[in-house]
mmCIF file of C-alpha atoms in Angstrom:
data_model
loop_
_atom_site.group_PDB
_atom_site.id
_atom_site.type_symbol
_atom_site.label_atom_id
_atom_site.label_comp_id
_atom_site.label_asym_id
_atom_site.label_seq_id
_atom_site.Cartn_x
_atom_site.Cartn_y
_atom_site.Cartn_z
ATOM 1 C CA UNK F 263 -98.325 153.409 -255.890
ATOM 2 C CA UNK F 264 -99.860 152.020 -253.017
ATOM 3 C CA UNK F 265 -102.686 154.742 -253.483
ATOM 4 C CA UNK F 266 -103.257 153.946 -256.576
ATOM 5 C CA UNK F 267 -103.554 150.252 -256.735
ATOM 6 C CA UNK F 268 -106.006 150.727 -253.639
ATOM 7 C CA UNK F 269 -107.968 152.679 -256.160
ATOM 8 C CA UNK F 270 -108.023 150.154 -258.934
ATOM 9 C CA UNK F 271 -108.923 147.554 -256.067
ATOM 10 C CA UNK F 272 -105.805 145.378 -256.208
ATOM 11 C CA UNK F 273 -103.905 144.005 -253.992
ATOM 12 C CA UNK F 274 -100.969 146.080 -251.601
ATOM 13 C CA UNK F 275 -100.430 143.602 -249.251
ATOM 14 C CA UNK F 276 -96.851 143.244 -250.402
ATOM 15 C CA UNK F 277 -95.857 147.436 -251.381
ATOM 16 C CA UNK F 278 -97.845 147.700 -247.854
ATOM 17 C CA UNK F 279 -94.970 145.288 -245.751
ATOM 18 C CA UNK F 280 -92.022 146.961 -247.915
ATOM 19 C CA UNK F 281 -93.264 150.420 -247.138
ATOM 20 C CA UNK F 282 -93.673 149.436 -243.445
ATOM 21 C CA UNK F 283 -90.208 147.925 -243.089
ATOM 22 C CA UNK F 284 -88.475 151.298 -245.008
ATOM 23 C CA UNK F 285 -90.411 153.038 -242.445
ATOM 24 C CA UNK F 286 -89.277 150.917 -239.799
ATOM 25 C CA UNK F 287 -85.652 151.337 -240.761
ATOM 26 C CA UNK F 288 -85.499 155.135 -239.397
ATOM 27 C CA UNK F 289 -85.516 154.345 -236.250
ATOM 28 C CA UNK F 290 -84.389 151.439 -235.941
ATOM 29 C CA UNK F 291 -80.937 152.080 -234.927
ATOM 30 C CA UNK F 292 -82.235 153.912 -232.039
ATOM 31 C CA UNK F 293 -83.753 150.616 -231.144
ATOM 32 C CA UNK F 294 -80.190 148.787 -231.889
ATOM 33 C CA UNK F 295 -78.571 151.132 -229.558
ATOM 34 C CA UNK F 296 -81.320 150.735 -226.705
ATOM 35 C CA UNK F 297 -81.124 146.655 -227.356
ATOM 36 C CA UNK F 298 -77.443 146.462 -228.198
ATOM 37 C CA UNK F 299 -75.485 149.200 -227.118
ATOM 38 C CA UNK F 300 -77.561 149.402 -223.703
ATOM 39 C CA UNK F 301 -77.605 152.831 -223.763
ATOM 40 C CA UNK F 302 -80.255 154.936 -222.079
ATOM 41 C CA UNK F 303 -81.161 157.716 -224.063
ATOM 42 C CA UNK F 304 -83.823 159.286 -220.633
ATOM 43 C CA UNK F 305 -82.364 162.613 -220.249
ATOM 44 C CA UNK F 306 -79.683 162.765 -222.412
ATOM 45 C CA UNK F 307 -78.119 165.090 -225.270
ATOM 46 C CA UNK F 308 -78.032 163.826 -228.983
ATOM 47 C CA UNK F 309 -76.483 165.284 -232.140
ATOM 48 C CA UNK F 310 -78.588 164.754 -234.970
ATOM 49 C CA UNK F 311 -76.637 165.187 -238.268
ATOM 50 C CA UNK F 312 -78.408 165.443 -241.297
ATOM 51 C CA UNK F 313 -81.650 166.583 -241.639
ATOM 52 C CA UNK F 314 -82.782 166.318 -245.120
ATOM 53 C CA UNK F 315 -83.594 163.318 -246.620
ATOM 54 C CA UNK F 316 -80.475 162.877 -248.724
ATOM 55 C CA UNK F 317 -77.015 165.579 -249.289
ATOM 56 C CA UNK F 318 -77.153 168.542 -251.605
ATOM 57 C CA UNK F 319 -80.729 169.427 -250.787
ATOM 58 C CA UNK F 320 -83.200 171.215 -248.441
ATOM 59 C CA UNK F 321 -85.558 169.157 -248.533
ATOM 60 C CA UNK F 322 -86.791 167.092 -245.490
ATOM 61 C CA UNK F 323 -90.303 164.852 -247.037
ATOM 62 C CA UNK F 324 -89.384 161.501 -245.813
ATOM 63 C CA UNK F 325 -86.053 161.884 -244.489
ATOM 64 C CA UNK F 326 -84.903 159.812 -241.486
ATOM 65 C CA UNK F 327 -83.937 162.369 -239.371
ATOM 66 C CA UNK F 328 -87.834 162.902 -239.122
ATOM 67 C CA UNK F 329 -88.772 159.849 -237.381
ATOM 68 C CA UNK F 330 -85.146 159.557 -235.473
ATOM 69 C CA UNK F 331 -86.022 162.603 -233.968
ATOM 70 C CA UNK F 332 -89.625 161.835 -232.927
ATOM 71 C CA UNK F 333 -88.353 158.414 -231.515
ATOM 72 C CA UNK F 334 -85.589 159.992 -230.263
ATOM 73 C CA UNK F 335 -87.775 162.360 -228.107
ATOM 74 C CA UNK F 336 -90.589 159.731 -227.380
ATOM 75 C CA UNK F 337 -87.671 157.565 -225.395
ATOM 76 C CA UNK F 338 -87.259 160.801 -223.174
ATOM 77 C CA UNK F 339 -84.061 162.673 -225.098
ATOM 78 C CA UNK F 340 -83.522 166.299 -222.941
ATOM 79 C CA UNK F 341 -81.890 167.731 -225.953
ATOM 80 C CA UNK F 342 -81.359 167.375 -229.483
ATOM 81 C CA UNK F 343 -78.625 169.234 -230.927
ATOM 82 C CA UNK F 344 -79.209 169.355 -234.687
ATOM 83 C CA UNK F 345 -77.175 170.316 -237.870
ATOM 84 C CA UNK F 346 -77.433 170.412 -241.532
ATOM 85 C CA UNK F 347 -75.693 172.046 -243.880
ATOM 86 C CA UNK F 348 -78.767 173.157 -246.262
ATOM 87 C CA UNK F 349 -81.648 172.036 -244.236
ATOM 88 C CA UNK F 350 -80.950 173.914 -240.506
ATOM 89 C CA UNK F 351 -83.890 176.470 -241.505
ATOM 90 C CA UNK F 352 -86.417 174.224 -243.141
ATOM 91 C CA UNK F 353 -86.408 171.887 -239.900
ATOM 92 C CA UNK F 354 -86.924 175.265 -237.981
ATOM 93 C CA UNK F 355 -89.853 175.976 -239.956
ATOM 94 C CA UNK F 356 -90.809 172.123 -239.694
ATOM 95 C CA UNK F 357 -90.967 171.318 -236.277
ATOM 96 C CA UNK F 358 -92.281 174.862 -235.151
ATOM 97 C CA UNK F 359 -95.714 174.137 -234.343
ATOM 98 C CA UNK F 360 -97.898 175.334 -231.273
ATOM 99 C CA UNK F 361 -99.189 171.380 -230.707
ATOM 100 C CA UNK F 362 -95.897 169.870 -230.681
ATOM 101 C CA UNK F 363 -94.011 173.096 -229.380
ATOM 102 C CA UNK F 364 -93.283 171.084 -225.617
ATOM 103 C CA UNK F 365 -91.268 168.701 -228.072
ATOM 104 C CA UNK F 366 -89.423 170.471 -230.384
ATOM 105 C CA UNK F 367 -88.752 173.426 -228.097
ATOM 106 C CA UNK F 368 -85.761 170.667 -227.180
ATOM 107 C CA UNK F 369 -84.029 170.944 -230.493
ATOM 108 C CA UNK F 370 -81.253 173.206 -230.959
ATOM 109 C CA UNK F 371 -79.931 174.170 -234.734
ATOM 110 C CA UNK F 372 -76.262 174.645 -235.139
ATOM 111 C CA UNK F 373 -74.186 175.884 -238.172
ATOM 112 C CA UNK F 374 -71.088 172.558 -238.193
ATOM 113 C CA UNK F 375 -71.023 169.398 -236.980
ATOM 114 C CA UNK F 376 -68.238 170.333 -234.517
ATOM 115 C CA UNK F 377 -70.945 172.840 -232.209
ATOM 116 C CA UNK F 378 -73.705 170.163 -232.865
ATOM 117 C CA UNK F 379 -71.714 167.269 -230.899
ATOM 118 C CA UNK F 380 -70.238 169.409 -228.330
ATOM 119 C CA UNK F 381 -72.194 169.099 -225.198
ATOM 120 C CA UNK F 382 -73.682 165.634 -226.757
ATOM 121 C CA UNK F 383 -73.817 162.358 -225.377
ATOM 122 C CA UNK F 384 -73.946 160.703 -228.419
ATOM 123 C CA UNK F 385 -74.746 161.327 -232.267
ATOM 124 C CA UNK F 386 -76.718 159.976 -234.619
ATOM 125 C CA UNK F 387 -75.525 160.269 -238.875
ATOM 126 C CA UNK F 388 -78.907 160.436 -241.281
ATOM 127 C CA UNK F 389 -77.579 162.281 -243.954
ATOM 128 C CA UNK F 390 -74.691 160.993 -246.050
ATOM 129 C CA UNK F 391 -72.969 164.994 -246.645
ATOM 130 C CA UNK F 392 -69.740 164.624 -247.701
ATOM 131 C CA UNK F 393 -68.517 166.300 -244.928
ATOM 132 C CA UNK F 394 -69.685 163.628 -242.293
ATOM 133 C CA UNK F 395 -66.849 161.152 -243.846
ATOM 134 C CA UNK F 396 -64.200 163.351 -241.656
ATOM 135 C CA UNK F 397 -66.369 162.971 -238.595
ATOM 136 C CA UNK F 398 -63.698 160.702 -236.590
ATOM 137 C CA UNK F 399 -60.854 163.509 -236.004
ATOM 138 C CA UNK F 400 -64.403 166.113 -234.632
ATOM 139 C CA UNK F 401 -65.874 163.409 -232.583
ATOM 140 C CA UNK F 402 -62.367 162.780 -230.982
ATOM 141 C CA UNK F 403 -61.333 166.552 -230.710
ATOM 142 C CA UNK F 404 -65.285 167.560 -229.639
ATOM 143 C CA UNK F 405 -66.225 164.713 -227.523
ATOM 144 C CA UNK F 406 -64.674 162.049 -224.783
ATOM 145 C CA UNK F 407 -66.204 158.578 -224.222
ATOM 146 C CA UNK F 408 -68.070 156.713 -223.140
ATOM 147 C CA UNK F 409 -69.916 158.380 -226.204
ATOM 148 C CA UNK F 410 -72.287 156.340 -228.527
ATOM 149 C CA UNK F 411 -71.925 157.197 -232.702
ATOM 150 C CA UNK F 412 -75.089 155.844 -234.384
ATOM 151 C CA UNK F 413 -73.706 156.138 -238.143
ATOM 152 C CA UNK F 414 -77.012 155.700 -240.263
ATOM 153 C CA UNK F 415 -75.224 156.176 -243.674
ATOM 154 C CA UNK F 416 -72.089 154.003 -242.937
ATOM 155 C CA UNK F 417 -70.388 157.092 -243.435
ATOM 156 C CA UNK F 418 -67.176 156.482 -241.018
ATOM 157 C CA UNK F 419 -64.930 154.408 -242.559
ATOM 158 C CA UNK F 420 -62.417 155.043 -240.287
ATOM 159 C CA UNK F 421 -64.752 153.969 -237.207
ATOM 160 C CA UNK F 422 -62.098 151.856 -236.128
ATOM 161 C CA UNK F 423 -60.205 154.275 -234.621
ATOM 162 C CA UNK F 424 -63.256 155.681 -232.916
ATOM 163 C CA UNK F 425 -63.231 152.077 -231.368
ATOM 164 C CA UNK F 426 -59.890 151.676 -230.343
ATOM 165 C CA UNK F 427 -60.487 155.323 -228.153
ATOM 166 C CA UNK F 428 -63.299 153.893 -226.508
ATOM 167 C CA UNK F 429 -66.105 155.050 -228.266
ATOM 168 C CA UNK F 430 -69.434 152.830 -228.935
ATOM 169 C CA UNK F 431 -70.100 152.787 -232.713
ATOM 170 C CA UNK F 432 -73.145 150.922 -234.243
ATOM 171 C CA UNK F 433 -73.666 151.210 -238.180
ATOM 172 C CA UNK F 434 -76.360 150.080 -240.845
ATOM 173 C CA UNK F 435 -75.945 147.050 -241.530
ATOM 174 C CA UNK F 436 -72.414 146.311 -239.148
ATOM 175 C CA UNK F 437 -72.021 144.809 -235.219
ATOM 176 C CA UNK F 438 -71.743 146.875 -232.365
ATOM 177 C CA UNK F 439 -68.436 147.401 -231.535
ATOM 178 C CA UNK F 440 -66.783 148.919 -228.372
#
């Protein structure tokens, strides 16, 4: 839309600011956890779950996970442990890519959620699978805290309990609790 209106020679100064605040929503929960959480992501291991832009497909064109990962990287991540259940093959394909190879030669694919987070020092939700709704009982089974769960989709309702065990939990659009 914005193409096209730049084309016809109107005006995108508004579509322009909405596009570059959706943009800006990928990462910023990874900001919210640097700001909020103080949490230190330099040399660290991070569970990305969800790769595709949204459940029941493959595909990853504008999905979050995208731009989590890159900022995720940029502030110095040693690992990113990574797991979708559709899209583990297409982000293979994605980020393999002689420029960018010192990068994403730090991401690791996994087949469940469970072998993502072990090893992890925190996770990060983009992709609201079905399956992610159940991640409580895995994080407490997989993981010990202090860990950090950056839920993206609000997909925990049962974060409480994640709380209460002493782990950090920051959601869209909810306070940092701990």
């Amino acid at each position: 839309l914005i193409y096209q209106l730049n084309r016809a020679g109107q005006s995108t100064d508004l579509l322009q600011a909405v596009y570059n605040i959706n943009e800006y929503q990928k990462t910023y929960m990874i900001d919210r956890a640097v700001y909020e959480a103080d949490f230190s992501f330099n040399q660290k291991t991070v569970a990305v779950l969800g790769l595709a832009f949204k459940k029941r497909t493959n595909d990853m064109r504008d999905s979050a996970a995208i731009k989590a990962i890159d900022a995720l990287l940029g502030r110095g991540v040693q690992e990113i442990r990574a797991y979708d259940p559709l899209a583990n093959d297409v982000a293979k394909s994605y980020w393999l890519n002689e420029e960018n190879n010192h990068l994403y030669s730090r991401i690791s694919y996994h087949n469940s959620a469970q072998a993502a987070l072990a090893g992890s020092d925190a996770a990060f939700i983009s992709t609201d699978w079905e399956e992610f709704r159940s991640l409580s009982s895995i994080i407490k089974k997989t993981v010990k805290p202090p860990y950090l769960v950056i839920d993206g989709r609000r997909m925990l309702g049962d974060h409480h309990d994640l709380v209460q065990a002493g782990y950090q939990y920051i959601s869209v659009g909810g306070p940092f609790t701990q």
